[in-house]
Structures are given as C-alpha cells and as structure tokens.
Tab-separated table of C-alpha atoms in Angstrom:
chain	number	residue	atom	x	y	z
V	1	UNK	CA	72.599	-40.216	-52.643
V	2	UNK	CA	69.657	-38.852	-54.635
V	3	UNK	CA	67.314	-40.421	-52.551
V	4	UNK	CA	68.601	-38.562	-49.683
V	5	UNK	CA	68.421	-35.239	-51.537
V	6	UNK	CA	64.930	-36.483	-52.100
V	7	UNK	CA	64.391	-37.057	-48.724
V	8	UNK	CA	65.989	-33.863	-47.281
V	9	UNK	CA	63.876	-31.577	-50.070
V	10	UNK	CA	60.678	-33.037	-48.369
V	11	UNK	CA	61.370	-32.118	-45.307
V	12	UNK	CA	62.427	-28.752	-45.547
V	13	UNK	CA	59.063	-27.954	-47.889
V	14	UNK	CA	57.272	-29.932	-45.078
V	15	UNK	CA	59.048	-27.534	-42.744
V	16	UNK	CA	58.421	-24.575	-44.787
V	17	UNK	CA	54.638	-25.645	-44.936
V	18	UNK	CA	54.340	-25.803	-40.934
V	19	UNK	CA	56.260	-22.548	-40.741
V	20	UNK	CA	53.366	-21.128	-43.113
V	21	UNK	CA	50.614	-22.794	-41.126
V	22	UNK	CA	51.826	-21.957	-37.917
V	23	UNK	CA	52.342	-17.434	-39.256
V	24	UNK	CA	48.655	-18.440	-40.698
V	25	UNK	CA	47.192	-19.135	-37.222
V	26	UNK	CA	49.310	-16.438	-35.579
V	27	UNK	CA	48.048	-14.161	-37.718
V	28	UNK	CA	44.226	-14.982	-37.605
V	29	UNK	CA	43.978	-16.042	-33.314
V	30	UNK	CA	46.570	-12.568	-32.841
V	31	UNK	CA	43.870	-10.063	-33.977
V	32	UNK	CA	41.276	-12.124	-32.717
V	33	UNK	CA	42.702	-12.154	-29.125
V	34	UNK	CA	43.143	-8.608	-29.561
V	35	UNK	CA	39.921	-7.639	-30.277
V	36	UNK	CA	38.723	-9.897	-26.868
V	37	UNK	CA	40.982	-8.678	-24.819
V	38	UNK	CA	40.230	-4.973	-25.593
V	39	UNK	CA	36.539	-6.058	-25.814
V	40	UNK	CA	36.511	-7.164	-21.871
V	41	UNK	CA	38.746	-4.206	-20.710
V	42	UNK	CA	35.978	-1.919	-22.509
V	43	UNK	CA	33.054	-4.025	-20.723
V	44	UNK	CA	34.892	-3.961	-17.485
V	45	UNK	CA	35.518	-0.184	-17.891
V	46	UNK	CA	31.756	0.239	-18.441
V	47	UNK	CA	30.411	-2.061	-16.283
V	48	UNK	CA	32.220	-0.048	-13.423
V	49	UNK	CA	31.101	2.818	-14.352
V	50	UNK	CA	27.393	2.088	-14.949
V	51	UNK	CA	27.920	0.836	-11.665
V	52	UNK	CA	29.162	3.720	-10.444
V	53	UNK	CA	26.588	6.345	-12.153
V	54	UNK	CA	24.073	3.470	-10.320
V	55	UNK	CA	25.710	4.141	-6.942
V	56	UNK	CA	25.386	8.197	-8.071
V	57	UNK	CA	22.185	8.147	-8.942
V	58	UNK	CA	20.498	6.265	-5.978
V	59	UNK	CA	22.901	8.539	-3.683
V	60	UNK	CA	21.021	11.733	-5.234
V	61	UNK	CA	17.878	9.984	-4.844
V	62	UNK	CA	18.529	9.481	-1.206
V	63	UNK	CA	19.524	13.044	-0.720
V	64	UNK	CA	15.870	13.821	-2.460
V	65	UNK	CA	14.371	12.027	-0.190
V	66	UNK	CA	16.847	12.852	2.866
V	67	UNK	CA	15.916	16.654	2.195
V	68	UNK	CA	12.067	16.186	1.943
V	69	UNK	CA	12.004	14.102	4.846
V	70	UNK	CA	14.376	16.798	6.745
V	71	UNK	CA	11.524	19.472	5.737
V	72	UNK	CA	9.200	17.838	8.222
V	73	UNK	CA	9.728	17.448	12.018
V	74	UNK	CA	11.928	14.420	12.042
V	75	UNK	CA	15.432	13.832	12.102
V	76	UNK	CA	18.119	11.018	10.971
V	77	UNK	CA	18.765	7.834	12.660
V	78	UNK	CA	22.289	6.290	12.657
V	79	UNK	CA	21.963	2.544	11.627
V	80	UNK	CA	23.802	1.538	14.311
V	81	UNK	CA	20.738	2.771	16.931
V	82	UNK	CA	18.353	0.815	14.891
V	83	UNK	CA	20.208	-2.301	14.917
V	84	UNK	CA	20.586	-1.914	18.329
V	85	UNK	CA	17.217	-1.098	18.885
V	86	UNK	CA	15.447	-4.179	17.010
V	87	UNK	CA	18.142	-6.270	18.333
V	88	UNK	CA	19.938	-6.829	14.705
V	89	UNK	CA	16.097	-6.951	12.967
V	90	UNK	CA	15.506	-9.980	14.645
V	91	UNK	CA	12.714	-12.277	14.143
V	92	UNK	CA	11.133	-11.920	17.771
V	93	UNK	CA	10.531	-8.142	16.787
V	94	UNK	CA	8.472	-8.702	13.548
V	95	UNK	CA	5.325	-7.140	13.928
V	96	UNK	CA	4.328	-7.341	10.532
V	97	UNK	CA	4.725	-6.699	7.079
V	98	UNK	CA	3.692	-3.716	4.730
V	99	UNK	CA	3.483	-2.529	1.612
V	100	UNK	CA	7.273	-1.927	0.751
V	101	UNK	CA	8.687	-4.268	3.542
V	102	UNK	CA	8.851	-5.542	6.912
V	103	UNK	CA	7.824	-3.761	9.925
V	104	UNK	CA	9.972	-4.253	13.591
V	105	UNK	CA	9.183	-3.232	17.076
V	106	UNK	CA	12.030	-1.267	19.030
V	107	UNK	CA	13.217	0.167	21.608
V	108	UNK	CA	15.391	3.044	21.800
V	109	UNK	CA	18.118	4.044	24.634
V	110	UNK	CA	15.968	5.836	26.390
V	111	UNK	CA	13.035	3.801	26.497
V	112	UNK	CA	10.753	4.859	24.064
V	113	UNK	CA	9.120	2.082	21.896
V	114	UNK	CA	9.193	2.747	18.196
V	115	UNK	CA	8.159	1.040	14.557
V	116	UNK	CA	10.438	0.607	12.393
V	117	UNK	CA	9.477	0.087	8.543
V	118	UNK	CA	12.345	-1.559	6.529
V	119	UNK	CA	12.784	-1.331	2.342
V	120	UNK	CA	13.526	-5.026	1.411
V	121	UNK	CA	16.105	-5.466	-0.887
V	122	UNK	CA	14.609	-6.354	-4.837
V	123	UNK	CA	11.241	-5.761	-4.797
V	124	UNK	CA	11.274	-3.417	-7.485
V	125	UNK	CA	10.751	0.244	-8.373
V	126	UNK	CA	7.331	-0.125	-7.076
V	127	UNK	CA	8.276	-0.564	-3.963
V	128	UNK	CA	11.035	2.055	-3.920
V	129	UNK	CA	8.367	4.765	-5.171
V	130	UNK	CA	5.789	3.749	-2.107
V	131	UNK	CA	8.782	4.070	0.312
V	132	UNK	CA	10.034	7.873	-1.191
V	133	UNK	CA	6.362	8.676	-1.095
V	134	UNK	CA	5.438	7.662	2.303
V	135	UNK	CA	8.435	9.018	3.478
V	136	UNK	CA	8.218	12.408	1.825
V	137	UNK	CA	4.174	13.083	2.729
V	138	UNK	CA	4.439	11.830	6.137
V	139	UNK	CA	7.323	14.321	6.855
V	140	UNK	CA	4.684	16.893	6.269
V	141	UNK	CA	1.860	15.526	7.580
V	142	UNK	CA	0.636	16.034	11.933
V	143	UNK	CA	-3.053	14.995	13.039
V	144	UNK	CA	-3.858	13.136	16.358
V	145	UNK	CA	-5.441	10.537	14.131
V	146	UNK	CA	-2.655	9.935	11.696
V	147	UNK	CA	0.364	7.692	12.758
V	148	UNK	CA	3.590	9.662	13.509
V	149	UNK	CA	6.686	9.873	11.568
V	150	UNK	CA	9.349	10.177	13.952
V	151	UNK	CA	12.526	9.668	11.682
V	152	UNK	CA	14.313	8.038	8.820
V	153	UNK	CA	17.765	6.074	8.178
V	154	UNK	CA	19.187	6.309	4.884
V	155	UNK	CA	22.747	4.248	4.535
V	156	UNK	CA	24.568	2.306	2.082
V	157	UNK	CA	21.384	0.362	0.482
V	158	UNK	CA	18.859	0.831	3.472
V	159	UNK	CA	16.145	2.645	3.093
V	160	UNK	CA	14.182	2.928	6.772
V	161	UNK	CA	11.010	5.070	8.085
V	162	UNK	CA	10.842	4.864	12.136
V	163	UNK	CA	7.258	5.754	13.241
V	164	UNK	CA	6.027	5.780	17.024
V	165	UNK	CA	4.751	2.386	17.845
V	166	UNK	CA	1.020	1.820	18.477
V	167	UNK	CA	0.437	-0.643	20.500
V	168	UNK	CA	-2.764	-2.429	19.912
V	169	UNK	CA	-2.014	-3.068	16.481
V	170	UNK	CA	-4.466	-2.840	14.125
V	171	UNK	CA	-8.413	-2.680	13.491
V	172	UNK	CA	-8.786	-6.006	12.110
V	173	UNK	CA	-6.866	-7.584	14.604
V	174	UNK	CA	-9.891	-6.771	17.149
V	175	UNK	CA	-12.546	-6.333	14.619
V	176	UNK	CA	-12.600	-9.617	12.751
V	177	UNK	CA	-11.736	-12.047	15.604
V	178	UNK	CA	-14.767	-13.617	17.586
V	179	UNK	CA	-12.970	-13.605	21.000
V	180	UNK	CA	-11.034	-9.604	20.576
V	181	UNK	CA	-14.141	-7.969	19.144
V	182	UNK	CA	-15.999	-8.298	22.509
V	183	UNK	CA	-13.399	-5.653	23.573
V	184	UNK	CA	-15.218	-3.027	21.489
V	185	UNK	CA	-17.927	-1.745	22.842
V	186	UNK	CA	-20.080	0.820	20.367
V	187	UNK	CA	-18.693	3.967	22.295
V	188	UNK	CA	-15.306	2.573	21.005
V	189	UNK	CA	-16.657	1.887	17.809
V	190	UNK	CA	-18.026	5.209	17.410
V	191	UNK	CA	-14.876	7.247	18.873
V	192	UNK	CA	-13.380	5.008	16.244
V	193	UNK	CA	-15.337	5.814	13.274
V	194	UNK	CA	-14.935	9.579	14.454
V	195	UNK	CA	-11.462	9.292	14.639
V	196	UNK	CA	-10.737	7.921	11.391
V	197	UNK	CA	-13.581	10.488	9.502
V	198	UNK	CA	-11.760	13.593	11.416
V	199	UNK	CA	-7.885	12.024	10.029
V	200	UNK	CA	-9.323	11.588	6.160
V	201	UNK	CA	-10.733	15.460	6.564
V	202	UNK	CA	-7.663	16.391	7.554
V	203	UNK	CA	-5.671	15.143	4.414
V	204	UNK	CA	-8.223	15.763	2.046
V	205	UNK	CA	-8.739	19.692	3.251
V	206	UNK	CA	-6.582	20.530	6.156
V	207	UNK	CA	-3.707	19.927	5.851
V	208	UNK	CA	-0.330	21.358	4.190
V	209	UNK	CA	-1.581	18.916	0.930
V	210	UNK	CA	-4.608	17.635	-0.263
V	211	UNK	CA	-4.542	13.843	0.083
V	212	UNK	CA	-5.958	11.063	-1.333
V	213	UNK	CA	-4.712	7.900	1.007
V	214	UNK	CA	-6.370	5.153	-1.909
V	215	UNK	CA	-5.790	2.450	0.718
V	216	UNK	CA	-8.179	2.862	3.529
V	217	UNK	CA	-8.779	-0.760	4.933
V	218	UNK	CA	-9.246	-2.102	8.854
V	219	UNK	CA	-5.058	-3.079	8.281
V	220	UNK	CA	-4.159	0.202	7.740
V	221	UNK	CA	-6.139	1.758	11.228
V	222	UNK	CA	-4.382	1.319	14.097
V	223	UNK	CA	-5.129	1.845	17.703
V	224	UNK	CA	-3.345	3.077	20.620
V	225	UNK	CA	-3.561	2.266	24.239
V	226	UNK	CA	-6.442	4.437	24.273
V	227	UNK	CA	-8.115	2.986	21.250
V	228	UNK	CA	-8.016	6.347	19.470
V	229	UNK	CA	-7.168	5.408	15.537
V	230	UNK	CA	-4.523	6.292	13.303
V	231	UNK	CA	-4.883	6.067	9.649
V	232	UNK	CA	-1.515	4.698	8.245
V	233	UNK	CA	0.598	3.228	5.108
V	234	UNK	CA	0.661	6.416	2.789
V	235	UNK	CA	2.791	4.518	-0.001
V	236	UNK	CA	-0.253	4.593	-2.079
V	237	UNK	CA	-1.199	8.177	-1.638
V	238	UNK	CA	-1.838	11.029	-4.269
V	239	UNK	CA	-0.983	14.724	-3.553
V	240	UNK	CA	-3.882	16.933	-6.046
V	241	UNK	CA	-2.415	20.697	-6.557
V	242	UNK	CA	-4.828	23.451	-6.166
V	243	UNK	CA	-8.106	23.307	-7.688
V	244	UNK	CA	-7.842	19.194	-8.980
V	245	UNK	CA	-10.485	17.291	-7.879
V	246	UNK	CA	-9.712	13.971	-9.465
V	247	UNK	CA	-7.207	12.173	-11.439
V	248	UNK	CA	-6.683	8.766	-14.142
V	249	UNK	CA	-4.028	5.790	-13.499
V	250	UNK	CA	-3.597	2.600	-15.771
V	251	UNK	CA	-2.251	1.320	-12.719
V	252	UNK	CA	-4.793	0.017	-10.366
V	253	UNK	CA	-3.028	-0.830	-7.196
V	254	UNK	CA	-5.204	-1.122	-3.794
V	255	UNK	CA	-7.156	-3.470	-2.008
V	256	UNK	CA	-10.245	-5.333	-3.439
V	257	UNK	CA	-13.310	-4.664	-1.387
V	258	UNK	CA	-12.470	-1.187	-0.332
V	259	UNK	CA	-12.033	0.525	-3.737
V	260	UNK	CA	-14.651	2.488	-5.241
V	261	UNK	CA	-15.742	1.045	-8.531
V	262	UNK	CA	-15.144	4.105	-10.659
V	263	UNK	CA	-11.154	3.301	-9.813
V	264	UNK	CA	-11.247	-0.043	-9.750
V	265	UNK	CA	-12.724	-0.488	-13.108
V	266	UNK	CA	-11.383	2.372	-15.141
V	267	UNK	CA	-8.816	3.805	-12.799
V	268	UNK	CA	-10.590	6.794	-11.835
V	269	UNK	CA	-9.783	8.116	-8.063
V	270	UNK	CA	-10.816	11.594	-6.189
V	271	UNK	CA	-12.103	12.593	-2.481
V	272	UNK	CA	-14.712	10.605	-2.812
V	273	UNK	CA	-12.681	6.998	-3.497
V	274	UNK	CA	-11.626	7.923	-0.256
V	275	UNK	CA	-15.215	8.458	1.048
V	276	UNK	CA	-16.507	4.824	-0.412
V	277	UNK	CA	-13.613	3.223	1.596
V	278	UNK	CA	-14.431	4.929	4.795
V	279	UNK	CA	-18.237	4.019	4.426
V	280	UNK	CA	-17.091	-0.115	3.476
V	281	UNK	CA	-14.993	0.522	7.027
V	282	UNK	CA	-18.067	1.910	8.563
V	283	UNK	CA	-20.151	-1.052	7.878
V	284	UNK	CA	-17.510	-2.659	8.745
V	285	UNK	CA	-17.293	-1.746	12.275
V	286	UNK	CA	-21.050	-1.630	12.738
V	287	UNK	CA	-21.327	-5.432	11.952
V	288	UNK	CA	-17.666	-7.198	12.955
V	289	UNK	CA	-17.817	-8.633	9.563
V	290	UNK	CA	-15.681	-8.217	6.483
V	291	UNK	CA	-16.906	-6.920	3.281
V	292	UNK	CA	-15.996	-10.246	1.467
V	293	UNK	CA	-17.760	-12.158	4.304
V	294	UNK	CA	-20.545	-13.140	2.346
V	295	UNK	CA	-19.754	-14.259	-0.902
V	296	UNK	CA	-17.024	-16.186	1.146
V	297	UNK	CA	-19.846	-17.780	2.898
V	298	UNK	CA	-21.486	-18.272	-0.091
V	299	UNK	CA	-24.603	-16.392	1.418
V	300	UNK	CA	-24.354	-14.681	-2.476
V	301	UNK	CA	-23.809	-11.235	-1.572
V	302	UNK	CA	-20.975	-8.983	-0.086
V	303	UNK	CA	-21.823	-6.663	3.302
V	304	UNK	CA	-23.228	-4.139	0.902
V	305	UNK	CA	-25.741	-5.407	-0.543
V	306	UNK	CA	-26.648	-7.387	2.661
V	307	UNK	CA	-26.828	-3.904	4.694
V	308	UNK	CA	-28.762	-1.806	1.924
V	309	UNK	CA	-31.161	-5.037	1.954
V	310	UNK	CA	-31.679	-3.986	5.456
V	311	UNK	CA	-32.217	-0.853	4.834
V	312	UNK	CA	-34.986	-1.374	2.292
V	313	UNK	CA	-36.970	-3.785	4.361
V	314	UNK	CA	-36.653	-1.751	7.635
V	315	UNK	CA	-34.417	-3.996	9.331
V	316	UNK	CA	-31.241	-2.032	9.649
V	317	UNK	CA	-30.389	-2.957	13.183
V	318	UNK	CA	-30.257	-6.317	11.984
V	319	UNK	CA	-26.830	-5.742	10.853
V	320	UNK	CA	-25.185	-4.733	14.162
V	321	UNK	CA	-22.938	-7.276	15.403
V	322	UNK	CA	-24.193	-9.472	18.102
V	323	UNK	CA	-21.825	-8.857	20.203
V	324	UNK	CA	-23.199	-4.868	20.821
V	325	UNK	CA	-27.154	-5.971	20.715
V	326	UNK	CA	-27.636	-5.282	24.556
V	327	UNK	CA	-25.917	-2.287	24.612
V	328	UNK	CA	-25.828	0.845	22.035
V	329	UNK	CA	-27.220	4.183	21.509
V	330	UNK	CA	-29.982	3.465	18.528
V	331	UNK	CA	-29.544	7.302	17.587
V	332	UNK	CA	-26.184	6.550	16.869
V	333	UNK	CA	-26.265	3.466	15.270
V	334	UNK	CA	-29.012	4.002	12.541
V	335	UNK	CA	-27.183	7.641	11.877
V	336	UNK	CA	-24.274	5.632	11.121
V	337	UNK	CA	-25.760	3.111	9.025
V	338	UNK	CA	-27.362	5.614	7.204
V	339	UNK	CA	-23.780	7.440	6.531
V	340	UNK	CA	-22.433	4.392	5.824
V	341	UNK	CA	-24.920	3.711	2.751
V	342	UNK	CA	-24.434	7.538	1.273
V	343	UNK	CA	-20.548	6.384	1.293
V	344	UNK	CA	-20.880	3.919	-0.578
V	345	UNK	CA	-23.578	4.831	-3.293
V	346	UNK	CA	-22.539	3.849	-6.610
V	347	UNK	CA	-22.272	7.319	-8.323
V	348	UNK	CA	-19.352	8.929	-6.741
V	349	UNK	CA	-21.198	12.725	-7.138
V	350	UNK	CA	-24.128	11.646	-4.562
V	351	UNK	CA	-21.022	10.450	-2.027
V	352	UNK	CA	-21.249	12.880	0.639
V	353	UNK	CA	-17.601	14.972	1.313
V	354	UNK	CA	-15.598	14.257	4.750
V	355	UNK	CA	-16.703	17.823	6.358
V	356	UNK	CA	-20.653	16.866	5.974
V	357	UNK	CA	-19.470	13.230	7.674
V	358	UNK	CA	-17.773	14.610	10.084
V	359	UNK	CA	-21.062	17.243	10.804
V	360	UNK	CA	-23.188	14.159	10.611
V	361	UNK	CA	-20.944	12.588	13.467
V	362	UNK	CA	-20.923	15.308	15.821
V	363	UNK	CA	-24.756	16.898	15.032
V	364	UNK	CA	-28.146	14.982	15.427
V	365	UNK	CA	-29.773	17.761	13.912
V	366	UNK	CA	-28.051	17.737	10.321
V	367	UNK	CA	-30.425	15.957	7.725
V	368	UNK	CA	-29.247	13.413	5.955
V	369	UNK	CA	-30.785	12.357	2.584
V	370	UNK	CA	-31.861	9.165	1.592
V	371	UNK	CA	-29.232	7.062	0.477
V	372	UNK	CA	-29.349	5.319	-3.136
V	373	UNK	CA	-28.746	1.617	-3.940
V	374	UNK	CA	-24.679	0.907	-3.248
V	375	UNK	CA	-22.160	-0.418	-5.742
V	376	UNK	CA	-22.196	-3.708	-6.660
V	377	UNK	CA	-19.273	-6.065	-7.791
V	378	UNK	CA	-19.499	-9.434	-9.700
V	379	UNK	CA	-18.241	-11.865	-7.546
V	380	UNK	CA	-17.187	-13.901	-10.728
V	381	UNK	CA	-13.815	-12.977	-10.277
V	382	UNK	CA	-10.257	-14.719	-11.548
V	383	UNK	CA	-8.166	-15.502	-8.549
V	384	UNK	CA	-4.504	-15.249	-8.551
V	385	UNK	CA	-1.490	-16.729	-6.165
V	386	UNK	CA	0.942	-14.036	-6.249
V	387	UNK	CA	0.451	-10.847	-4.162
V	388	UNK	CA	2.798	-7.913	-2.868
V	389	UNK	CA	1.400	-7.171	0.511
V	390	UNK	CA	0.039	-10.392	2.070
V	391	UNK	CA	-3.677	-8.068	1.452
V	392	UNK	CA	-6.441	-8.928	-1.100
V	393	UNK	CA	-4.766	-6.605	-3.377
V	394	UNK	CA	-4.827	-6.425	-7.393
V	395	UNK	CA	-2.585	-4.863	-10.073
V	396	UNK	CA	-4.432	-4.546	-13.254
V	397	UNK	CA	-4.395	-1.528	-16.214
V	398	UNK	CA	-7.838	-0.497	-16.997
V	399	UNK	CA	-9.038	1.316	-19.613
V	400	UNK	CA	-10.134	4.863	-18.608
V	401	UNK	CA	-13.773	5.827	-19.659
V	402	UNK	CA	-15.877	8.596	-18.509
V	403	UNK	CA	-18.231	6.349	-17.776
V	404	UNK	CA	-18.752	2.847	-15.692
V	405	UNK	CA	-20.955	0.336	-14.608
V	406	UNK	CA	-21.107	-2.058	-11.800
V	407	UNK	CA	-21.752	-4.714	-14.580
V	408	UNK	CA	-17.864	-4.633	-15.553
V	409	UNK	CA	-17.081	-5.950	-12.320
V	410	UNK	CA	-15.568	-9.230	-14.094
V	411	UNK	CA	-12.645	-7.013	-15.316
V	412	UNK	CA	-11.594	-7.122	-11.743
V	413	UNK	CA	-9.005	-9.558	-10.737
V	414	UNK	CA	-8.667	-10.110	-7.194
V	415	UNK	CA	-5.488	-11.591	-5.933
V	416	UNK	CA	-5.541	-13.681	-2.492
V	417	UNK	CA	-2.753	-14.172	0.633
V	418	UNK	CA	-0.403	-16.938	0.445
C-alpha cells in the first residue's frame, strides 16, 4: 500500500514537472513566434512599399524624360507598333549594339524603315543616364549631318529611342575593310570629312545647346544612301551653359584612341576634345587605317606619330591609302593632312575651333599655321576583358591636374572586345 502511494506521488510530481516544462517552452517559443511573425508582416509591408515608391519613382523619371523628349519634334510610339515593326525584336533585325543596348531595324505600317535603340534590362544606372541623355538632347537637336530622332516608347520597364534608319551603316564598316573601302573615292571622303566638321559646329555653336559629343569615332558616323554622314550615339554628351568652355569628370568613359589626352589622363574635356577626335577621324579617312593600326602591327607607333613623321620628312602623301593614289585632288589632300595634324596637337589651346575647320574646308585661301608635334600615348598599356559597348572603351577615375603630359600615358587602361 505505501509503495503505491510512493508510486502515485512520483508520478504526479513527474506530471507536475512536464506541466512546468511544457508553460516554460510556451512561454519562451510564444513571444519568440510573435516577434517573427510581426517581424515578416513588417518586412513584407516594407518590401511592398519600397517596391512601390521604386515603381513611383522610375514612373516620374519616365515622365521627365517623356516631357523633354515631347519638347522636341517627336512623338510617342505604342509598344505594340514596335513589336510589330521589328517582328517581336527578333534576331534577323539586329543591326547592332550601342552604348545602352541593342539596336533593331524596322519597318513601320506605312513603309518607312526605322532604328530602333532598346534599354536592356540590368545594366546599371550608367546605362539608364546615357539613355535619358540621348533621349533628352536629341529631342532638341536638327542638322542634316546629325542622325534623326524620330520618337520614343516609354512602357512598363522599356525604355526605347526610334531614330530614322541609315542605311549604309557605319564609317568603319567601309573604312577599315580592304574589299568596302574601294567604294570611297576621295570626293566621298572629303564630302565626308565636311559633313562630319559642319555636324560638330553645329553642336558646339549652333545649335539650341552647346555640345560636347566626347565619343566621336568611325562607329558612331553613319552614312546614308547618299554617303552624306551623320554623327550619332549622344549618351556620352555634355551640355556647357553660357560662357563654360570646359569642364572636370573622375569618370573617364570614351573610346581609347580618339580621346584627347588632357581627358583621358586627368579627365579634362572642352570644344577642343571634340576637335582632337575629329582630326584622329581625319587621318583616319585619309589613310583607311585605324589609329591603333600600328602598334597592333607592332610597326611601334600609332597613325599619329606615323603621319606627323610624314610630315616632317616631306612625305605626307605617303600616308594616303592606296586605294585613292591614282586619283585625288593634291590641294585637297595635303590641306587636309595639314588640318588633321593642328587637330590633334598635344596642347589643346593651339587646336584650331570647328568654324576655322570648317573655313579651312570650304576656302583655299585661308592660311593655315604650321602644325606642332601631336600627342603621344604609351602603348604600355594594361589590357582588360570586360567592356560595355563591344568598343575599345575604358572606365578609369583620374586625378584632375591643371597640368598633363603625354608621359602619363601608362595611367591609361584600355579595355578590348570580347
């Protein structure tokens, strides 16, 4: 009998003790489940609405841009007419590729063939600002040798420029290839040169803005059926207000070989960065070769050099491409060699401006002075595999400095194609 007692007083303190442990756990997971609970209905709560002040905030942006663009002489495409028009984006009507995305051929209802410039999704900020800038200057923006904005489409997440379609592409595409280049003949060449000098005064003085483009390259002219060029890509551009004449970035963003020195190396840029591209795309056209040619050849020294060589010893027409050697107007050629040279002198001051080019185009009897030894780059240079725009382009912070050598050139990092 007393053991049973025993027995029976175990188990109800055993009982008692599991009751205990059991109001023990209750009351230290209750709290804690709690707490969770109203922890993921907060981040819920503000994950929707950071979501939805994202959605807000890239729907005012749009509107920004929507109104600038709406400014200019273009008007809004329905997505539906692009689709239609580059049959759903569709491989077969990938021209190319630019700085913010990939470019389409299309063709609209009633016939007319357009380009159509498409934000891809996740490539950063960067590209977002190039896209609100192009889109926003070229609104504004209406020169015979400038390409033509025609319209936009802004819905949901797309972000699209439409431009009128040019339809021999682009410089390079005749310029650099042994078989195409035969198609140029120097009165093209020099209706070319004219073309692009007349489009660069017109943003830098002419027009609405003043206008640096910052990414003058044979990629970026292209040519119609006529072979009249169109300077193009603006996502680079800088607008001065009245009275700058030059500005500072950390941000060096552009393609190597065209860039003036004083903004390649210490991130520098006015007019006259502008001017040092159009002379590298001068000598350019004059030889069919690229500027990197001929440290690529490993003949030591880039076009240049090689052409102010020429210059020194008298043999300038040495540089004209062979294809043009039996027929050319001399006049024309050394005058342009000679312009090309001032472009490209090392201190930006003795760079001539785009009115006295264009004068030196269209009069033989201007003077032009003698030009002074060009910039030079190292051609040590670290290579990269990455790159934004399928170009030789670079993104690198320099320091700024008032002044700059061609000797720094190995701060320079050049970044090649895939």
């Amino acid at each position: 009998m007393l053991s049973n007692n025993l027995l029976n007083f175990h188990t109800y303190c055993a009982a008692g003790k599991g009751k205990k442990s059991i109001i023990t756990i209750i009351a230290i997971v209750g709290p804690i489940s709690v707490v969770l609970v109203v922890f993921l209905i907060g981040f819920c709560f503000l994950r929707n609405k950071a979501k939805k002040i994202k959605k807000y905030l890239s729907l005012q942006r749009q509107d920004s841009v929507r109104n600038e663009i709406s400014k200019g002489e273009t008007f809004q495409f329905a997505m539906v007419e692009i689709k239609t028009a580059t049959n759903n984006f569709s491989d077969e009507n990938k021209i190319g590729r630019g700085g913010f995305g990939e470019v389409y051929m299309g063709t609209l209802n009633d016939g007319e063939k357009i380009a159509v410039k498409r934000l891809i999704g996740n490539l950063g900020q960067g590209a977002e600002e190039q896209f609100k800038n192009e889109a926003k200057l070229m609104a504004k923006l209406q020169h015979r040798n400038l390409v033509r904005l025609l319209g936009f489409c802004l819905e949901a997440e797309e972000k699209i420029l439409i431009y009128e379609y040019v339809t021999n592409k682009s410089l390079d595409f005749f310029l650099f290839d042994e078989d195409k280049k035969n198609l140029l003949d120097w009165s093209t060449r020099y209706k070319i040169i004219s073309g692009i000098a007349r489009g660069i005064l017109y943003l830098h003085e002419d027009s609405r803005l003043k206008i640096i483009h910052r990414d003058l390259k044979a990629s970026n002219i292209l040519l119609d059926d006529h072979m009249i060029p169109k300077i193009s890509d603006f996502g680079m551009a800088k607008v001065f207000v009245v009275d700058q004449t030059h500005g500072n970035t950390n941000r060096i963003v552009g393609t190597y070989g065209y860039m003036s020195p004083e903004y390649a190396m210490h991130g520098q840029f006015s007019f006259k960065s502008d001017v040092f591209s159009f002379g590298v795309l001068v000598l350019e056209i004059l030889s069919g070769k690229r500027n990197n040619f001929f440290y690529q050849s490993h003949e030591g020294a880039d076009l240049l050099s090689y052409a102010w060589e020429l210059w020194k010893e008298g043999t300038f027409l040495e540089l004209l491409d062979p294809t043009l050697r039996n027929s050319f107007s001399r006049n024309e050629v050394v005058r342009c060699i000679h312009m090309g040279l001032l472009c490209v002198q090392e201190n930006p001051v003795h760079r001539p401006t785009m009115a006295t080019i264009v004068l030196m185009l269209n009069s033989y009897s201007a003077i032009l002075p003698p030009p002074q030894q060009p910039a030079l780059y190292n051609h040590n240079r670290t290579q990269s595999s990455t790159t934004t725009t399928g170009e030789h382009q670079f993104h690198q912070s320099m320091p700024n400095s008032s002044q700059w050598s061609a000797n720094d050139g190995s701060m320079i990092t050049e970044v090649y194609p895939r």
